[in-house]
Structure formats: C-alpha cells, structure tokens
mmCIF file of C-alpha atoms in Angstrom:
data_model
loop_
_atom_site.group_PDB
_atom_site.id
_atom_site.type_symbol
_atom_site.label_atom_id
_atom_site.label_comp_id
_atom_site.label_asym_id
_atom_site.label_seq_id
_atom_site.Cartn_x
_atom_site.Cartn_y
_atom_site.Cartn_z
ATOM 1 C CA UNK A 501 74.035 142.845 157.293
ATOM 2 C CA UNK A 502 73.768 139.469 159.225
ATOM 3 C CA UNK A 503 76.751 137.988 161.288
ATOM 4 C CA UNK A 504 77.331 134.587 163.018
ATOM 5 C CA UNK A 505 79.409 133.789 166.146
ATOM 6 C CA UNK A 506 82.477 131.933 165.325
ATOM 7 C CA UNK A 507 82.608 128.891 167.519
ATOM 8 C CA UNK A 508 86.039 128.301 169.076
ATOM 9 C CA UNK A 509 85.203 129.967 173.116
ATOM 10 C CA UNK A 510 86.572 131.783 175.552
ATOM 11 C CA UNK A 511 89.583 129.571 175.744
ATOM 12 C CA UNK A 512 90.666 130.065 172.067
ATOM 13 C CA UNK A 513 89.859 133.861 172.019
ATOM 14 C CA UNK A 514 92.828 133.642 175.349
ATOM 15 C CA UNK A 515 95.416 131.933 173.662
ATOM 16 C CA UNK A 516 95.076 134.417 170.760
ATOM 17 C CA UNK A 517 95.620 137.215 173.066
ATOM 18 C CA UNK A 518 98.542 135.314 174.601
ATOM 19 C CA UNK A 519 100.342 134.507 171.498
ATOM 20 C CA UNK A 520 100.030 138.431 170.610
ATOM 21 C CA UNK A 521 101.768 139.602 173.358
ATOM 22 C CA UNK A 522 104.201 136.605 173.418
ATOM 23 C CA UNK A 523 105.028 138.276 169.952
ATOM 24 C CA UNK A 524 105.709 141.482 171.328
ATOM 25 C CA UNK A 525 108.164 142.650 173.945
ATOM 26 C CA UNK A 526 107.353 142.195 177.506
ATOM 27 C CA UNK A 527 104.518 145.058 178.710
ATOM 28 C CA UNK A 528 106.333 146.622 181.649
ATOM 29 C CA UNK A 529 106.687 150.256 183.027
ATOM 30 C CA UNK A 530 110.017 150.490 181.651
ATOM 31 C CA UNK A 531 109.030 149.941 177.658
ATOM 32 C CA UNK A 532 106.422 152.529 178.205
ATOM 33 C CA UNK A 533 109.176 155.011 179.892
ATOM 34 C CA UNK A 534 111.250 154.112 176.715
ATOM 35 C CA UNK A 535 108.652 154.584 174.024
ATOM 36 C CA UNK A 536 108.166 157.823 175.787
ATOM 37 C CA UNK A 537 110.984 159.242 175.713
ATOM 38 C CA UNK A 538 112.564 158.016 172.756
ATOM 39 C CA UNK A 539 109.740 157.933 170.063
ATOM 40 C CA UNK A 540 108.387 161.439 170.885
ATOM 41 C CA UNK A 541 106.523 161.617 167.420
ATOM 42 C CA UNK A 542 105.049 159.165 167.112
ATOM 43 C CA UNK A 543 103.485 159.796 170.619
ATOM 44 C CA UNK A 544 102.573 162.859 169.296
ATOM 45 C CA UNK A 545 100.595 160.950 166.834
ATOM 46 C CA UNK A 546 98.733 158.453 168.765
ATOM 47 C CA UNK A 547 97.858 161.613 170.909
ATOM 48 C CA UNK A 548 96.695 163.896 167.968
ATOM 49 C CA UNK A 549 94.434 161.049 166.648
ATOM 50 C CA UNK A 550 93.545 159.986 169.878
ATOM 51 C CA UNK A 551 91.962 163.662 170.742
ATOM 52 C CA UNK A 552 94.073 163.201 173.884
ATOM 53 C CA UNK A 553 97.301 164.855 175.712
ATOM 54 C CA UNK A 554 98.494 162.176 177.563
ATOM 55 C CA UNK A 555 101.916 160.721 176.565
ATOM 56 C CA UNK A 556 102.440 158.321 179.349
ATOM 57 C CA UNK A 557 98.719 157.071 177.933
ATOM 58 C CA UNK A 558 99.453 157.417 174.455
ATOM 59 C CA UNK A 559 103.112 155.472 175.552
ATOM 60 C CA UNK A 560 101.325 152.701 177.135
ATOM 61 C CA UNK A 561 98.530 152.137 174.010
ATOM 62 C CA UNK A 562 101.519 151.769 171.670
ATOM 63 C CA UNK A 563 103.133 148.991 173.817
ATOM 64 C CA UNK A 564 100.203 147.451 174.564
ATOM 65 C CA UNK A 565 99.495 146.915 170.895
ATOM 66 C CA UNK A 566 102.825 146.071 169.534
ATOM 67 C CA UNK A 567 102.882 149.685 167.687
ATOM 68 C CA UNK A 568 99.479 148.934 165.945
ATOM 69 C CA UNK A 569 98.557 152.624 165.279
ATOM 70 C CA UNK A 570 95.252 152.438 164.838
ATOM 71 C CA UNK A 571 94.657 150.107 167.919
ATOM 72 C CA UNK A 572 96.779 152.392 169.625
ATOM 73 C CA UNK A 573 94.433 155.681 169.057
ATOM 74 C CA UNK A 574 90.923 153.271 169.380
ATOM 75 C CA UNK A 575 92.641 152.361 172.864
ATOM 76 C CA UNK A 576 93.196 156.145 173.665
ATOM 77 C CA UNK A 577 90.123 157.287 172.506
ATOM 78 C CA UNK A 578 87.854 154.271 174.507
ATOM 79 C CA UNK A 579 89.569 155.784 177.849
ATOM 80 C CA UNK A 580 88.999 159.268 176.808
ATOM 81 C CA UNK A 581 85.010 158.795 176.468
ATOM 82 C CA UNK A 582 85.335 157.063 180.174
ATOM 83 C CA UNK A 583 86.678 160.327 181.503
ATOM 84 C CA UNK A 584 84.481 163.185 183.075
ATOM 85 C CA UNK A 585 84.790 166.561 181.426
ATOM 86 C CA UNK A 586 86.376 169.076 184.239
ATOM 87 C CA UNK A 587 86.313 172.414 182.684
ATOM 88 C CA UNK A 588 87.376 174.097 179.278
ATOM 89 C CA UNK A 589 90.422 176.032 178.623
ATOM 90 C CA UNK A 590 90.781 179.621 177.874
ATOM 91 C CA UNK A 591 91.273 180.097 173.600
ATOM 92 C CA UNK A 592 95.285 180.408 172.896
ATOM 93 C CA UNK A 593 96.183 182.497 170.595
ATOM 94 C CA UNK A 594 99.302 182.289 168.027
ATOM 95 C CA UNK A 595 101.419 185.200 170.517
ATOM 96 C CA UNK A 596 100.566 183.199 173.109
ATOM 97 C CA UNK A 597 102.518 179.724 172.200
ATOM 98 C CA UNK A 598 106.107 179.192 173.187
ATOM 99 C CA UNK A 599 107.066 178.823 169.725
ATOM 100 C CA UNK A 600 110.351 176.527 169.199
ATOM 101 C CA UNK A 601 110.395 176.185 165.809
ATOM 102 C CA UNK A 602 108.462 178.598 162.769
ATOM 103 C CA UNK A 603 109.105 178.963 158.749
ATOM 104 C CA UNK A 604 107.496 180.544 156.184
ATOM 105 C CA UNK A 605 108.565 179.684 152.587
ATOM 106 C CA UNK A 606 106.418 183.216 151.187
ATOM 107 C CA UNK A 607 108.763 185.292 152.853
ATOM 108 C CA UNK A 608 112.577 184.872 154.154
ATOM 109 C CA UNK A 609 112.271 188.001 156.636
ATOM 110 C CA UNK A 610 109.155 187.844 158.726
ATOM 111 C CA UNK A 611 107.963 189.380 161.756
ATOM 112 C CA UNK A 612 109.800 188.279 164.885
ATOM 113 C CA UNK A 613 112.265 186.296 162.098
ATOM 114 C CA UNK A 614 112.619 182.312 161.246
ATOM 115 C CA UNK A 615 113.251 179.873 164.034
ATOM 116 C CA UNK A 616 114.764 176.532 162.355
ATOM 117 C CA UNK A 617 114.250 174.701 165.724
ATOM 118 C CA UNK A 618 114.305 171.251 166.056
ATOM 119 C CA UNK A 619 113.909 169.940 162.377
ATOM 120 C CA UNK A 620 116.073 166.698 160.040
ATOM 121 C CA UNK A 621 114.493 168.510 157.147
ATOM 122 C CA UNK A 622 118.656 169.665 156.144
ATOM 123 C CA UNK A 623 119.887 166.297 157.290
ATOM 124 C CA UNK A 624 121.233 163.277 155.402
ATOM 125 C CA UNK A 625 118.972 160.269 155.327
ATOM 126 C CA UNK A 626 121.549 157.338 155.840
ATOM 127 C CA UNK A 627 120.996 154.575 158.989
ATOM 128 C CA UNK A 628 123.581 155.206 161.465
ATOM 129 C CA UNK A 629 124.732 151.673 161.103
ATOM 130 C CA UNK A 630 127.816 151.933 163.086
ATOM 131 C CA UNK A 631 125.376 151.909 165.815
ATOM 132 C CA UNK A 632 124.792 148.069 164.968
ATOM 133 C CA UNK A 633 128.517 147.343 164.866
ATOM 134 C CA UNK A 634 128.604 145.647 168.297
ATOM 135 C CA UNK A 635 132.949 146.096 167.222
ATOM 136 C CA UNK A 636 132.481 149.844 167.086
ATOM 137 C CA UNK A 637 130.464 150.421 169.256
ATOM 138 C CA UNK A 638 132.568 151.984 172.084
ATOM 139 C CA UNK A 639 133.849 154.253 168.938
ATOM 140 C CA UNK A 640 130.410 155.028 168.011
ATOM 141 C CA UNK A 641 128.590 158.205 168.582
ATOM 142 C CA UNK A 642 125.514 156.501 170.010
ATOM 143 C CA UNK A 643 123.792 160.016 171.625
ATOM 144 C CA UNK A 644 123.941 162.881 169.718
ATOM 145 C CA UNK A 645 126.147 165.889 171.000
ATOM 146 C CA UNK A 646 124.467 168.625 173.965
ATOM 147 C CA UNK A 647 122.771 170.960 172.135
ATOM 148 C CA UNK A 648 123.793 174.746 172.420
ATOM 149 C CA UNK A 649 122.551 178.354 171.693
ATOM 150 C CA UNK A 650 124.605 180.635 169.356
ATOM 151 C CA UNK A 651 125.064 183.806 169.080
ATOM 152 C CA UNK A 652 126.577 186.653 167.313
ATOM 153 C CA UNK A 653 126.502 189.019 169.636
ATOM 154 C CA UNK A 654 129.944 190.442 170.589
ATOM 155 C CA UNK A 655 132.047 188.992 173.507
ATOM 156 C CA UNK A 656 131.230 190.167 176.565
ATOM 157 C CA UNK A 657 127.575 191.597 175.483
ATOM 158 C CA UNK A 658 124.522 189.809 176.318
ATOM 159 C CA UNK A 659 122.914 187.963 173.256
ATOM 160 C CA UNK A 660 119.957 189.036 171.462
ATOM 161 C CA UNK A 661 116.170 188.435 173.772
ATOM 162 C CA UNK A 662 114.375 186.387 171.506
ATOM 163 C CA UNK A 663 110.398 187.714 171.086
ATOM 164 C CA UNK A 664 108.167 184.671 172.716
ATOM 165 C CA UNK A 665 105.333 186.052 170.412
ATOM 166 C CA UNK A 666 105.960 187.364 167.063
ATOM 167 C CA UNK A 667 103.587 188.779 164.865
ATOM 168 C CA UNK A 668 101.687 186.081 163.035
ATOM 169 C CA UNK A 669 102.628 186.393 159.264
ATOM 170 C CA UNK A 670 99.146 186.359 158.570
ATOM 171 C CA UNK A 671 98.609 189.242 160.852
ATOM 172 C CA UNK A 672 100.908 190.876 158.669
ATOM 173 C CA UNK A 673 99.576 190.224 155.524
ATOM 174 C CA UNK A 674 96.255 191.316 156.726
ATOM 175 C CA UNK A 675 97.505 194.669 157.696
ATOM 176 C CA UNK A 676 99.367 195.371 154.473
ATOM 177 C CA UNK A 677 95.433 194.601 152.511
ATOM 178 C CA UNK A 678 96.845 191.028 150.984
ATOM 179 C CA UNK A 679 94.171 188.915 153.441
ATOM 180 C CA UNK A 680 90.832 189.755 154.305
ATOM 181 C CA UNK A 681 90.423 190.744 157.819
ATOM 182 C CA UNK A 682 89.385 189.436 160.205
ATOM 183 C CA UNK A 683 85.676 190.116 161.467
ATOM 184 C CA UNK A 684 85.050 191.108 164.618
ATOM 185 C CA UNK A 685 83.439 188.577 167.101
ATOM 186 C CA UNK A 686 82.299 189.426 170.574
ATOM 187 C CA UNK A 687 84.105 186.747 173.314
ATOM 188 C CA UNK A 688 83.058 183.129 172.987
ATOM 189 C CA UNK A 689 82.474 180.934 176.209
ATOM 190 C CA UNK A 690 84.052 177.948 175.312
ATOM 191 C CA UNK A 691 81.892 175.784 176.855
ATOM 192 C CA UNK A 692 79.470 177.006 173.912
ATOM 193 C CA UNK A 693 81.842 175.881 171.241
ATOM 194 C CA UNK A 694 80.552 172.950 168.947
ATOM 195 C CA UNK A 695 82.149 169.428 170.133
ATOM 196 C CA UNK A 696 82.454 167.224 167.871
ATOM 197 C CA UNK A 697 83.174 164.670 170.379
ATOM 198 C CA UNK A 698 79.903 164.839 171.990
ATOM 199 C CA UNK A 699 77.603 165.643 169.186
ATOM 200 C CA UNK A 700 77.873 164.306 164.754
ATOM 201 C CA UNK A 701 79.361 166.194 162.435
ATOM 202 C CA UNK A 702 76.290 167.986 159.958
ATOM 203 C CA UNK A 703 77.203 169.272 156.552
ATOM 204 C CA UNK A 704 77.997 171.975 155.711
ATOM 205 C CA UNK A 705 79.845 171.622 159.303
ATOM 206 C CA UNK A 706 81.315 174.637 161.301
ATOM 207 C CA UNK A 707 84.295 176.138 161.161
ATOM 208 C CA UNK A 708 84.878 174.628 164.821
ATOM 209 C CA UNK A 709 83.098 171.054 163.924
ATOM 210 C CA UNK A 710 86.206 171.185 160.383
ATOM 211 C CA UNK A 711 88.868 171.941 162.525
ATOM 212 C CA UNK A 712 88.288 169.665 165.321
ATOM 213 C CA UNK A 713 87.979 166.833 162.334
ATOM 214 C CA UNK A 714 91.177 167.508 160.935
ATOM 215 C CA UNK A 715 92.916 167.907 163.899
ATOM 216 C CA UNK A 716 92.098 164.661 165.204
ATOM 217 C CA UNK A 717 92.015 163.006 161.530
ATOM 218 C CA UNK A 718 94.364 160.390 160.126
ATOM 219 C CA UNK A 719 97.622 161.646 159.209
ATOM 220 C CA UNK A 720 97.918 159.009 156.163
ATOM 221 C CA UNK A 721 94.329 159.534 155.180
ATOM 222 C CA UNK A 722 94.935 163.619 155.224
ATOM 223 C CA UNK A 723 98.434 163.189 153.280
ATOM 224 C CA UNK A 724 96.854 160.979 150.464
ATOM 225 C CA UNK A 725 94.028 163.636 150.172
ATOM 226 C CA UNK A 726 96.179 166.541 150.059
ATOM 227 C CA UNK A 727 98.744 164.550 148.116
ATOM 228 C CA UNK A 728 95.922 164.083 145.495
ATOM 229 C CA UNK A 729 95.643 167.842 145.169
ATOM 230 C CA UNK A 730 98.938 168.983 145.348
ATOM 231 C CA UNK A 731 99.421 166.849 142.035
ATOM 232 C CA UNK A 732 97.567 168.768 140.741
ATOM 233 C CA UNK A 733 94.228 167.341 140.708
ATOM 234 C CA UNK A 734 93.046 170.306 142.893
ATOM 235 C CA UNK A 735 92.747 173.641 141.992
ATOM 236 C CA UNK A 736 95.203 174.957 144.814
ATOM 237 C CA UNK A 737 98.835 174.962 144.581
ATOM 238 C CA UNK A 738 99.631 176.967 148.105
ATOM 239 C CA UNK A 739 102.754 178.434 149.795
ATOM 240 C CA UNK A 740 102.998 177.710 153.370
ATOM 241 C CA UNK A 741 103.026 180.712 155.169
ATOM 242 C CA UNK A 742 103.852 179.694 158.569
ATOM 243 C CA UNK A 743 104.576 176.523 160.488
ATOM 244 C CA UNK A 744 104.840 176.255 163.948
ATOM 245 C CA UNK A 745 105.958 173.581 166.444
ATOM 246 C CA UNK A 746 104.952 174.909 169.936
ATOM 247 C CA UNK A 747 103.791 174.276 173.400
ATOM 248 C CA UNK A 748 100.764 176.038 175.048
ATOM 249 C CA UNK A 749 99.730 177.214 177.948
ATOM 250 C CA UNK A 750 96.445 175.405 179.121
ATOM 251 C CA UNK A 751 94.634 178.097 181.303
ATOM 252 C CA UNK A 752 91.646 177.337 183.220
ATOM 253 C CA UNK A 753 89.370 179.810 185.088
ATOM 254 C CA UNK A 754 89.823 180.023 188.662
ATOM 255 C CA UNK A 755 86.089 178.800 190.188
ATOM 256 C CA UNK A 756 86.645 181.524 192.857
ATOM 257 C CA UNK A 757 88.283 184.803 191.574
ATOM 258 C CA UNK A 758 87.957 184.081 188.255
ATOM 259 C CA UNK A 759 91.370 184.286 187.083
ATOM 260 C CA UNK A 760 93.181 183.017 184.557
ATOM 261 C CA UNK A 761 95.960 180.033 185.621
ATOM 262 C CA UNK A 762 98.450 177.658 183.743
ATOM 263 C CA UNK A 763 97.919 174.288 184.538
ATOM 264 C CA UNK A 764 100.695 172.731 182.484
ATOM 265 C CA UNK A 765 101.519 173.067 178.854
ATOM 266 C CA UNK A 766 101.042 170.622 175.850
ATOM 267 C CA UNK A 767 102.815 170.484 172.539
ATOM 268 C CA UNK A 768 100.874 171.542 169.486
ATOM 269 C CA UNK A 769 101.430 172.066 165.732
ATOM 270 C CA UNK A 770 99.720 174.536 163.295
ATOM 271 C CA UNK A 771 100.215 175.525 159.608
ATOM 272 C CA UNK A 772 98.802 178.045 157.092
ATOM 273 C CA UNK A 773 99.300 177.845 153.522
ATOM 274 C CA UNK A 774 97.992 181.000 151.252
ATOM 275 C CA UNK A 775 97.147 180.461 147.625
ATOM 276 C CA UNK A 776 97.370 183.566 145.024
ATOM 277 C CA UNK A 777 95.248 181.946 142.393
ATOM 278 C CA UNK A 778 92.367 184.609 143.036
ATOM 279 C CA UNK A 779 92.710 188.509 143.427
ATOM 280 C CA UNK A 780 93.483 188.148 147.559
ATOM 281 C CA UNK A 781 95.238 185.511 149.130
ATOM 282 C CA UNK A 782 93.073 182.732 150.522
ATOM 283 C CA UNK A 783 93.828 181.215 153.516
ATOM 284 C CA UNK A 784 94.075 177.439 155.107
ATOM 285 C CA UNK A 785 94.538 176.802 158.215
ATOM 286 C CA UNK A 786 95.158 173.415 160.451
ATOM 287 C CA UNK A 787 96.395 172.707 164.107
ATOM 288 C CA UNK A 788 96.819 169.421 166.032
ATOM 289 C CA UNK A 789 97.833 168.419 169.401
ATOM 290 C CA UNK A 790 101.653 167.136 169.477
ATOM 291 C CA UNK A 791 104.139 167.751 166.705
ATOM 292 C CA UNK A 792 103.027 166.330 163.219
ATOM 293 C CA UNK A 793 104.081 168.983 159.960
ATOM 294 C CA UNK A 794 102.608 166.680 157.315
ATOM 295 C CA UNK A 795 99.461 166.003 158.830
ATOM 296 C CA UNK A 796 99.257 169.924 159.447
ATOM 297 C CA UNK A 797 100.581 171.390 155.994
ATOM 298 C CA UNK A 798 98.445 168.553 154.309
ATOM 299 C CA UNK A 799 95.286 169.707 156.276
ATOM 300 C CA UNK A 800 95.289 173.164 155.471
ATOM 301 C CA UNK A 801 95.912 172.558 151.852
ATOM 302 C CA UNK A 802 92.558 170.474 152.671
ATOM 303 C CA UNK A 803 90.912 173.235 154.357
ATOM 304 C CA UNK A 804 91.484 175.344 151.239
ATOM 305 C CA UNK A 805 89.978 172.826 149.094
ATOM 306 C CA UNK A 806 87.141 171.856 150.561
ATOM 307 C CA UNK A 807 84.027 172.598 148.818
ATOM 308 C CA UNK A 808 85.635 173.489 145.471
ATOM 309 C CA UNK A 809 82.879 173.457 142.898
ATOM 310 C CA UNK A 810 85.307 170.748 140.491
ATOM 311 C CA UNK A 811 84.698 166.933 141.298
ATOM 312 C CA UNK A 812 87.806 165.998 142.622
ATOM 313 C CA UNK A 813 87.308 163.819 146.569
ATOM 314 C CA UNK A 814 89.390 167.092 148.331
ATOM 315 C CA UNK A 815 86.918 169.448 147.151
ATOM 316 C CA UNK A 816 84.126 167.533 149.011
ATOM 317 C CA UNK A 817 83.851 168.453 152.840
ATOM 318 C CA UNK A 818 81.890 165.719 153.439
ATOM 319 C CA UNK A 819 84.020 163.108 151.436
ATOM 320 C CA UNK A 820 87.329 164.733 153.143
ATOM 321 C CA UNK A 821 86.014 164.646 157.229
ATOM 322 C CA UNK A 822 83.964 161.106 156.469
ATOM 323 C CA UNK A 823 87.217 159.687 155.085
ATOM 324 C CA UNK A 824 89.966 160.691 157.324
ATOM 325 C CA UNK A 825 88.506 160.066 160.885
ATOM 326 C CA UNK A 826 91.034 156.867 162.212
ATOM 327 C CA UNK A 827 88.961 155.283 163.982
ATOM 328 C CA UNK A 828 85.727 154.755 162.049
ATOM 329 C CA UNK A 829 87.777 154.153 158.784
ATOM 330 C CA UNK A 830 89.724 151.454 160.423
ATOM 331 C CA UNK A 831 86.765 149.828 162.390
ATOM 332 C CA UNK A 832 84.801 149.523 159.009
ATOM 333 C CA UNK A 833 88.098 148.109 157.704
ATOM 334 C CA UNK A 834 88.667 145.457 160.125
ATOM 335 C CA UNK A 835 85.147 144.183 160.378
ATOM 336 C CA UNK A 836 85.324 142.407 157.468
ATOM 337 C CA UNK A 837 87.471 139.715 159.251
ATOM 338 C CA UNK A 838 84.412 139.036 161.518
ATOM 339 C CA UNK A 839 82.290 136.012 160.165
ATOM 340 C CA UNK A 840 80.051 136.686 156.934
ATOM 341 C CA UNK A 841 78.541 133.828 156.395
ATOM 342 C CA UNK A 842 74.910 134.116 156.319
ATOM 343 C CA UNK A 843 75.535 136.811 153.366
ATOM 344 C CA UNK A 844 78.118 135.473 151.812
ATOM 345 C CA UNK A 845 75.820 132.251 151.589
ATOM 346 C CA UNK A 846 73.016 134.513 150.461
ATOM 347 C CA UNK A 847 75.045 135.828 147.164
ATOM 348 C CA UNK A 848 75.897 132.335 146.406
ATOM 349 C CA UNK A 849 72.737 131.242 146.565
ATOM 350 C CA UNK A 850 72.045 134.293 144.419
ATOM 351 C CA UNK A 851 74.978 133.689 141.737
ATOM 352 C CA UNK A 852 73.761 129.690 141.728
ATOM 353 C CA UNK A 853 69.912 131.105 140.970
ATOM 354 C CA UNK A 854 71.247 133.230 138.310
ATOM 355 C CA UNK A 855 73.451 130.933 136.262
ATOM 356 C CA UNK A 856 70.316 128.328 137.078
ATOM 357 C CA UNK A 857 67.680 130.619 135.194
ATOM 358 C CA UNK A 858 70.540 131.950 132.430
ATOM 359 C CA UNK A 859 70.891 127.807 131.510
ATOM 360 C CA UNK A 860 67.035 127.747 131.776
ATOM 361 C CA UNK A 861 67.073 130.466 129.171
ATOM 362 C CA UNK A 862 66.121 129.610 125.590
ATOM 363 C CA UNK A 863 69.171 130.144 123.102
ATOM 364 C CA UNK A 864 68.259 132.703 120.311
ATOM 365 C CA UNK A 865 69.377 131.518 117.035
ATOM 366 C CA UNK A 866 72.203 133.457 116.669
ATOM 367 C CA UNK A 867 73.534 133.066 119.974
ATOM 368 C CA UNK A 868 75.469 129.435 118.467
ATOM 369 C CA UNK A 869 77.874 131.223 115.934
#
C-alpha cells in the first residue's frame, strides 16, 4: 500500500490542532480534577484499555482529547511503553480483594452472602432535569444524600463483622464435585509470566496471553461479540456466577528481606459465568483493571466460547483477541483518512483498462436481444 504526503505544512497541521481544542473546553488542572472525580467509569475505562492504573493520567487523556475514547487509551498506552518496568506484583487472589460489591444470579445464598454495593442496576432511568431548571435549582437535590450502613442488629449490640474474603462461589462449587478442580501448580515467579505487552500474541495463545487480551480489549468490541452469542448464535447461554467490583492490594517484594508490602491499591472488576450445557459446569472467567461489568460478564461469556468447533466469529480465539484490541482496530480504522491516492489512481486506471478491453470485446450474436 502506497501513500502520498498531503501538501498543506506545518502551519495548516497547527491551526487544525488549534481549532480542536478551541472546540473543547479549556485544558487546565481543574477539568482534569473534575473528570476525575466525577466520571469515575469512564476513567475506569480509559484505564482498563489503556493497560494502565493511573486516573489522574487516564483524567488528563480524556480532556486532552475532548472525550475521544480511543485517542484517549492510544494516549495512555504511548506513555505507558515510555515507562521503565520497576518490579512485578505478588498474584492476588479472589480472598484477597476488598470486595465492595458481589452477585451471583446461580445462587441467592452464597458463601460470605450478596453484597449489592454500589450499583443503578434497581434504579429508574429518567434525567434529573430539575437539575437544569436554573428556577429550581436552590429546590433541587443536586448531590445525592450521605450514604449510610444498616443494620439489623439490635439496639445497643454491635452490628454484624462483615467477612473481607468470602469463599469464591466457584470454590464452592468445586468442592461440592459441580467444577473440575483445580490442578495443582507449583509457585509462579511472575516475572516469568507471558506479557503480552512485550512480546505478540501466538495462537493457540496462553491462558495468561487470553486474559491479558481481554482485559485490556475494547469494551464495545467484547459486548458486540458476546452480544452475538448470547443471541443465540453461540452455543453458550451462561449464568453468572459471581461479579465482583473490588480494590486490590498491589504487593511488591521487599529487595532486602523479602517481604511482602502494599504499595497502594487499584480498583478491579472480575466475572465468572458457568454454563450447564455439558455433564459439569464449564467455567469463564474475565478481570479488568477499574470497574467495567459489561466488558467483564461479556468477556467471560467470550472466554467460554472461544474455540467452539461451530463457525460462528466468538468461537474463533484468534478472530475474538485480533478483533477487540482498541488500539490496533481503531488505528487501522482511522488510516483510511490518510491520502490514497497513488492506489486509488491505480484501480481507476484498472476499472478504465477493463471497461476499455470489455468495449474492445467482440459482441456474440446473441448478446443484442
């Protein structure tokens, strides 16, 4: 494929740059402290695409671009591959998270109970348009009320310790024969762990090179995928078995004694769905950095897909990774707005040579009826 530079200069490619941001609200400290705070999720987002905690990062790559998601997460991701790699962090496990919010639709009762947490799954979609009432608004309710902790624990009594690590549902399920177990691995060092960062994906891919891919894959991309199948054009129709909305514990390995500290925590998501279409449960899994449900519950329906034996784009690992990684998708996207001309000169002169020789043809007799 052959490109051209577009003539127009340096000057040109300035003003376009200028009239972009003259389009946008002012860049300033204080619309990244307000995009912060105020549009956690979406954060969340830039961040899990991004393959990067940073909020006050992810913050500033969403101003900077007017909300452009995908410029948003290329932006995070160029200043990621500029940074030196310090260490690796110890494995978390699910006991380990500071879990703030976990369902299950397969059971109502489960280990260590349902935590509804923060959720507008039960809530009324309607715009608060009072808030736009400039009239009402010293009548409106503009911040929502202090949240508190209930109880029903008697007056006077303490209320019920809540368990920072329940017993996975999975774990359960295992132990009562419904999942296959788990097989026994000796400690990894995970500094040995496959990166797919630092090295390309190869099909069939490990387990760590598919979950690294999804967790850092485009949320819209995953949806439409699992979307596809839970229509039914897949052969899985799971339950979710557990959700989870969480922060973690990043521990690092003291370079002296060798023990294990917290150097801040970071907000992650994870899902499993189970599907009982076989004589055991079979099991998806997906995790992300930040808080994003649909990307998670999509990708494990994904993960349980993958390499189905029917023809359907989910059942392909290589289709499903290929297809859902942000950045490559939209780069490939966009470059078609970069100049084409020398090909797009070469199939006319192509289409001209073959309407030439198809006039240059000699009619067959029946060819005039």
């Amino acid at each position: 494929m052959a490109y051209v530079a577009a003539r127009g200069g340096e000057a040109a490619i300035l003003q376009s740059e200028q009239l972009h941001q003259l389009l946008n609200a002012p860049l300033s400290l204080a619309t990244v402290r307000m995009i912060e705070a105020s549009l956690p999720y979406l954060v969340d987002r830039v961040m899990g695409e991004g393959s990067l905690y940073a909020p006050e990062l992810a913050a500033l790559a969403l101003a900077q671009t007017g909300g452009d998601l995908y410029e948003a997460v290329l932006l995070l991701r160029a200043y990621r591959s500029t940074q030196p790699r310090l260490a690796y962090a110890e494995p978390v496990t699910q006991t380990e998270l500071l879990t703030v919010r976990r369902i299950s639709a397969s059971f109502k009762d489960i280990p260590g109970g349902q935590i509804l947490g923060p959720s507008l799954d039960y809530s009324h979609r309607l715009l608060r348009l009072d808030l736009l009432d400039q009239d009402n608004q010293e009548h409106s309710a503009s911040a929502p009320p202090a949240a508190t902790v209930s109880s029903d624990a008697p007056a006077g009594e303490a209320p019920p310790s809540y368990d920072p690590s329940p017993l996975a549902v999975a774990d359960w399920q295992r132990s009562e024969g419904l999942l296959a177990a788990v097989p026994e691995v000796p400690p990894t060092d995970p500094a040995s762990l496959p990166d797919l960062t630092r090295e390309p994906a190869d099909f069939p891919a490990p387990r760590a090179h598919r979950l690294q891919a999804l967790a850092r894959a485009d949320t819209g991309g995953v949806l439409a995928l699992g979307y596809a199948s839970m229509r039914g054009y897949g052969l899985a129709h799971p339950t979710v078995n557990e959700l989870r909305l969480a922060y973690a514990d990043v521990r690092l390995r003291h370079p002296v004694t060798g023990e294990a500290f917290s150097i801040g925590r970071v907000r992650v998501s994870q899902c499993e769905v189970v599907n009982t279409q076989a004589t055991e449960l079979r099991l998806g899994y997906t995790a992300t950095l930040g808080w994003n449900e649909v990307k998670c519950i999509a990708g494990a329906m994904l993960d349980l897909e993958m390499d189905a034996p029917q023809p359907h784009p989910a059942h392909s690992e290589e289709f499903v990774l290929y297809h859902t990684e942000p950045v490559e998708a939209s780069g490939f996207c966009i470059h078609y707005k970069l100049p084409h001309y020398v090909t797009f000169q070469s199939g006319l002169d192509a289409l001209r040579e073959a309407r030439a020789t198809a006039a240059d043809a000699p009619t067959e007799p029946g060819d005039a009826q």
